[in-house]
XYZ file of C-alpha atoms in Angstrom:
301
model
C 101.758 101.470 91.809
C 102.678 99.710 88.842
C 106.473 99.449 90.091
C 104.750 97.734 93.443
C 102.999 95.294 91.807
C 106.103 94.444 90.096
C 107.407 93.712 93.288
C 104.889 91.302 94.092
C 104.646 89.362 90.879
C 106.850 86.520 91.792
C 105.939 86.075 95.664
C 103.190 82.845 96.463
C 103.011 83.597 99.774
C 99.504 83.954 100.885
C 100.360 85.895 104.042
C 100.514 89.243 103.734
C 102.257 89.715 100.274
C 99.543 88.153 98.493
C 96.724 90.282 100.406
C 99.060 93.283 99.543
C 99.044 92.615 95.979
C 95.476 92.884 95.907
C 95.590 96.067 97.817
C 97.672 97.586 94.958
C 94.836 97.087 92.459
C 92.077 99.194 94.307
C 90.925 102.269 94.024
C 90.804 105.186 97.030
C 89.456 106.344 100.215
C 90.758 109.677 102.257
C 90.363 108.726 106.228
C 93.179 109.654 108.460
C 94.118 107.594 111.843
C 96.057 110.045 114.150
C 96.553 113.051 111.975
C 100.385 113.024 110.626
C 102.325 114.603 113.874
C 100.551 111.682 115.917
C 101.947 108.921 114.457
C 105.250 110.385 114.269
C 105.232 111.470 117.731
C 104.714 107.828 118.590
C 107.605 106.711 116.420
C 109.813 109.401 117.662
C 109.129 108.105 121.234
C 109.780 105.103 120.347
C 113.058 105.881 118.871
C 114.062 107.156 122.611
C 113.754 103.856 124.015
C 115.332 101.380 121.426
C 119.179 100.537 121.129
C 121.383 102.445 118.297
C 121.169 99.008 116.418
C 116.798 98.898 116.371
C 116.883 102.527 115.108
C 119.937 101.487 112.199
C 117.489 98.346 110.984
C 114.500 101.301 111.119
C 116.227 103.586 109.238
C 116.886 100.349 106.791
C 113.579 100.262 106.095
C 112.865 103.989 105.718
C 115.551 104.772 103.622
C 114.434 101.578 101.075
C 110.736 102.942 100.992
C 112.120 106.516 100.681
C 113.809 106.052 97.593
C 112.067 103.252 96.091
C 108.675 103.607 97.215
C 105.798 106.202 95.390
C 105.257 108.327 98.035
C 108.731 109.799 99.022
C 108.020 111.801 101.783
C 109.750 109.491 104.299
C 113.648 110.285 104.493
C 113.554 108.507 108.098
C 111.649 106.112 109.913
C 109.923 108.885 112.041
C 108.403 110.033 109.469
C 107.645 106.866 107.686
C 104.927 106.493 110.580
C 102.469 108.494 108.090
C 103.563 106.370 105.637
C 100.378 104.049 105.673
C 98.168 106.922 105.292
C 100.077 107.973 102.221
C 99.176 104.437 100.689
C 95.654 104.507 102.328
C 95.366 107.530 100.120
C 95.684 106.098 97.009
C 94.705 101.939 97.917
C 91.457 101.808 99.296
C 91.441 98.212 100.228
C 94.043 98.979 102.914
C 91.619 101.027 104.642
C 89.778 98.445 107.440
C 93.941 97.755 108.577
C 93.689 100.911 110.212
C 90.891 100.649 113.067
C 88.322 97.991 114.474
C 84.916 98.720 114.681
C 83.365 97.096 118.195
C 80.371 98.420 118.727
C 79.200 101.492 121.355
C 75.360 100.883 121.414
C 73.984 102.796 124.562
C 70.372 102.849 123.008
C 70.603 98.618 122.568
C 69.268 98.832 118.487
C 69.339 95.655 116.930
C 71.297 94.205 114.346
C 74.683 95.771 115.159
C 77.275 93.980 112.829
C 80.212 92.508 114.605
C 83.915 94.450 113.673
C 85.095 93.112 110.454
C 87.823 90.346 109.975
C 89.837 92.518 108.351
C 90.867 95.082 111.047
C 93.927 97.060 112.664
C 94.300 94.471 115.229
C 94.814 91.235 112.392
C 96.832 93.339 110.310
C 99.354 94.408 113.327
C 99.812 90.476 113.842
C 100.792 89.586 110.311
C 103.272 92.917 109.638
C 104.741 91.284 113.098
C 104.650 88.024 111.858
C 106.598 88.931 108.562
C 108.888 91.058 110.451
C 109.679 88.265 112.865
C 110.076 85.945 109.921
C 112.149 88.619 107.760
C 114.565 86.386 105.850
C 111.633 84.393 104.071
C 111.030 88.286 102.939
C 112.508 90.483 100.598
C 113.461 93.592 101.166
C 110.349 95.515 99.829
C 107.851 93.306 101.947
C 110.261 93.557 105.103
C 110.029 97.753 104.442
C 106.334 97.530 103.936
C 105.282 95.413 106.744
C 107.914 98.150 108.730
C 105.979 100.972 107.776
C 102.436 99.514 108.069
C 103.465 98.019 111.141
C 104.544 101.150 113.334
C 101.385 103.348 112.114
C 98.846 100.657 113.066
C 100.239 100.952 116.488
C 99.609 104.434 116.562
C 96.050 103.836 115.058
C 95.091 101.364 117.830
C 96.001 104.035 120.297
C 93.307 105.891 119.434
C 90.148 105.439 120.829
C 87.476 106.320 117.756
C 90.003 103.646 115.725
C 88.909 101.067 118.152
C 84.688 101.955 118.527
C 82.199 103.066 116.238
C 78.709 104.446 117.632
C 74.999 102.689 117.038
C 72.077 104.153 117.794
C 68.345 105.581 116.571
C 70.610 108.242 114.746
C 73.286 106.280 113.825
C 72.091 102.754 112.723
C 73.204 99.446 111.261
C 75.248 98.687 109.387
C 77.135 101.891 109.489
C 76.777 103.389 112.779
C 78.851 106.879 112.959
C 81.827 105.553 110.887
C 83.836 105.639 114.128
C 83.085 109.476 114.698
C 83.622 110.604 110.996
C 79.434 111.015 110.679
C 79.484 112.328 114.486
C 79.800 116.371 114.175
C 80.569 118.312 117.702
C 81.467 122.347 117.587
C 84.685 123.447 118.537
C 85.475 127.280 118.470
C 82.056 128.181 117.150
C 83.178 125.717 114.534
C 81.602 122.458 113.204
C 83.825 119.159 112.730
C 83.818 115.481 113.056
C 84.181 113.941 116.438
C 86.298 111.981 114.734
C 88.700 114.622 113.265
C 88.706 116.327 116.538
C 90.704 113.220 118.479
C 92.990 112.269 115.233
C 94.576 116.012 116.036
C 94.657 115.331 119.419
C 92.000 117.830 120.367
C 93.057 120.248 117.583
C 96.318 120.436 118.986
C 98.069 119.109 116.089
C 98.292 118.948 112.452
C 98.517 116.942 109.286
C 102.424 117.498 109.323
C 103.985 118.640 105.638
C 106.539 115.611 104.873
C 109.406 115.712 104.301
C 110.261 117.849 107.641
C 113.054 120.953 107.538
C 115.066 120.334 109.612
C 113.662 123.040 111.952
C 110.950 121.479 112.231
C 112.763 118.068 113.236
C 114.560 119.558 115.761
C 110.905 121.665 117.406
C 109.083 118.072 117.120
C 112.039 115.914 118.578
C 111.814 118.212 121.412
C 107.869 117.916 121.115
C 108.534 114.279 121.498
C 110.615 114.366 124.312
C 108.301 117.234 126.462
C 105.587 114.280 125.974
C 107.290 111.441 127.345
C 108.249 113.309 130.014
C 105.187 114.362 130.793
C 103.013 111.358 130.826
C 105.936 108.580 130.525
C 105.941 108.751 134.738
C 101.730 108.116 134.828
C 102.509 104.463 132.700
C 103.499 101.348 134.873
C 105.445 98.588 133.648
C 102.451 96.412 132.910
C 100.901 99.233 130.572
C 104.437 99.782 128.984
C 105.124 95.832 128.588
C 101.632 95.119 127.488
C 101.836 93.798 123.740
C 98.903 92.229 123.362
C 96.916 93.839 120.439
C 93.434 92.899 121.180
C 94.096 93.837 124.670
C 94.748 97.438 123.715
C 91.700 97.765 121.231
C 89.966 96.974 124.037
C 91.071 99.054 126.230
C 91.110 102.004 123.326
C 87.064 100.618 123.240
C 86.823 101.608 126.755
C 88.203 104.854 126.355
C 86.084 106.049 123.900
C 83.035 105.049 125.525
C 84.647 107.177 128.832
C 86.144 110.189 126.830
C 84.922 110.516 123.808
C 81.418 109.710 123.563
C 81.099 110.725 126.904
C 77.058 111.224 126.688
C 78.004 113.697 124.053
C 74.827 114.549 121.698
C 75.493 114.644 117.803
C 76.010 118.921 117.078
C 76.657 119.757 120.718
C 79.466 122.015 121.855
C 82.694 120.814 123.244
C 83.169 121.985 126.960
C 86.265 123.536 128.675
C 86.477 119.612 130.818
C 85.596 117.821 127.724
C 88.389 119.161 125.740
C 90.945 119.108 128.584
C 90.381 115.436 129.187
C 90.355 114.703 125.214
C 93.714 116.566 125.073
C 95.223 114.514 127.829
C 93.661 111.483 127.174
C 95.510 111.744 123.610
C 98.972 112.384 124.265
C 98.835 109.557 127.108
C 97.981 106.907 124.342
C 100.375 108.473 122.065
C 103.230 108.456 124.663
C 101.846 104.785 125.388
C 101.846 103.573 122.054
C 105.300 104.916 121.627
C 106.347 102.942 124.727
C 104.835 99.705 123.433
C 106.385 100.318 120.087
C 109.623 100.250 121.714
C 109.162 97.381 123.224
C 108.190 95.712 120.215
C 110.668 96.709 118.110
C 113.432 95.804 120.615
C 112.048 92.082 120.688
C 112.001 91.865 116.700
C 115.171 93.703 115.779
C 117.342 93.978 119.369
């Protein structure tokens, strides 16, 4: 952390360098967005649908954080899409980039807070905005931006990143943390709400990093079984849709539809519930994959 701030020391931007700089001087937190193998399922869709010259200026990036960076578990850019969670780790203060909390509140209690300023949706525009202004960057900001920039797409995707519960049980100002204070039982097994969407209905892990390449070749396949799956149920408009608030919205609405879905707090998951949880999942992550593309081929094509 001490070689980041170095990094920082002679940059007056106050964009997102500066705000980054304060980041490094915080302490820690533990929350996950889309458990490991999501966000690099996203990425690695992505990487299907961008030119050979997108995924060189990606692998740019990955390779700089890789080998200059404190957490080197990222030896490409697929991987790199945990990356943020790695720093989330150890920098508490980037925590509120990684969801937005707008308010569920079916029982109408009073005094629900509005979502933060600081939230995934504002931090997705300024990582764009310094990747789409790169040259006034140096290479460490560009890399970081990069890195924070594909995850938060991934995090947006994901429906308890983009609503947080109010009610008798849960009230102001914390509500249910966004599922994390929500437990459900799966397998005869207690868990958060929360934790059970991040792995996609307990369908996937926290993925060890840096991947053998066995296990790059299984989840590029993974990947690919995905987007052909549920790549034919998105339309053009879904795919072409880069507007951020737009999607926390719509990530809002999903929630409310899927995975609060009248739910009581300790209840057992059902047979339907978990089928439409599962599916619901890995159509945002193929989604968010999509958009990524799209994004990526506008900043770097």
């Amino acid at each position: 952390l001490k070689l980041q701030f170095l990094y920082f020391i002679g940059n007056k931007n106050m964009d997102t360098s500066n705000m980054r700089l304060l980041a490094l001087l915080c302490g820690v937190t533990a929350a996950h967005g889309w458990w490991c193998e999501g966000h690099m399922l996203v990425a690695e869709i992505a990487s299907l649908h961008v030119t050979a010259d997108v995924n060189a200026k990606a692998a740019e990036y990955a390779n700089y954080i890789h080998f200059n960076g404190t957490f080197k578990k990222s030896p490409d850019w697929k991987q790199m899409a945990c990356w943020a969670d790695d720093m989330k780790g150890a920098i508490s203060l980037t925590a509120p980039w990684h969801f937005i909390d707008q308010p569920v509140n079916p029982e109408n209690v009073p005094n629900v807070p509005n979502p933060p300023v600081d939230n995934v949706v504002k931090a997705m525009e300024s990582e764009e905005r310094t990747l789409r202004e790169r040259s006034k960057y140096n290479i460490w900001e560009n890399s970081f931006s990069f890195a924070d920039f594909i995850h938060f797409v991934g995090d947006s995707h994901q429906p308890l990143h983009c609503a947080e519960l109010f009610s008798h049980l849960f009230p102001p100002p914390t509500g249910d943390m966004g599922g994390n204070l929500f437990i459900v039982v799966f397998n005869g097994t207690s868990t958060k709400l929360h934790s059970f969407w991040d792995s996609v209905g307990e369908l996937y892990q926290d993925q060890d990093r840096p991947m053998t390449p066995t296990e790059q070749q299984d989840f590029v396949a993974l990947a690919k079984s995905l987007d052909a799956e549920y790549g034919p149920q998105l339309t053009p408009q879904e795919i072409n849709n880069v507007n951020y608030t737009s999607w926390a919205v719509d990530s809002h609405s999903l929630a409310i539809k899927y995975a609060y879905a009248d739910l009581k707090n300790g209840s057992t998951l059902t047979p339907v519930y978990i089928n439409n949880a599962r599916n619901v999942a890995k159509r945002q992550i193929t989604l968010a994959g999509r958009r990524l593309a799209v994004l990526l081929q506008k900043l770097f094509g």
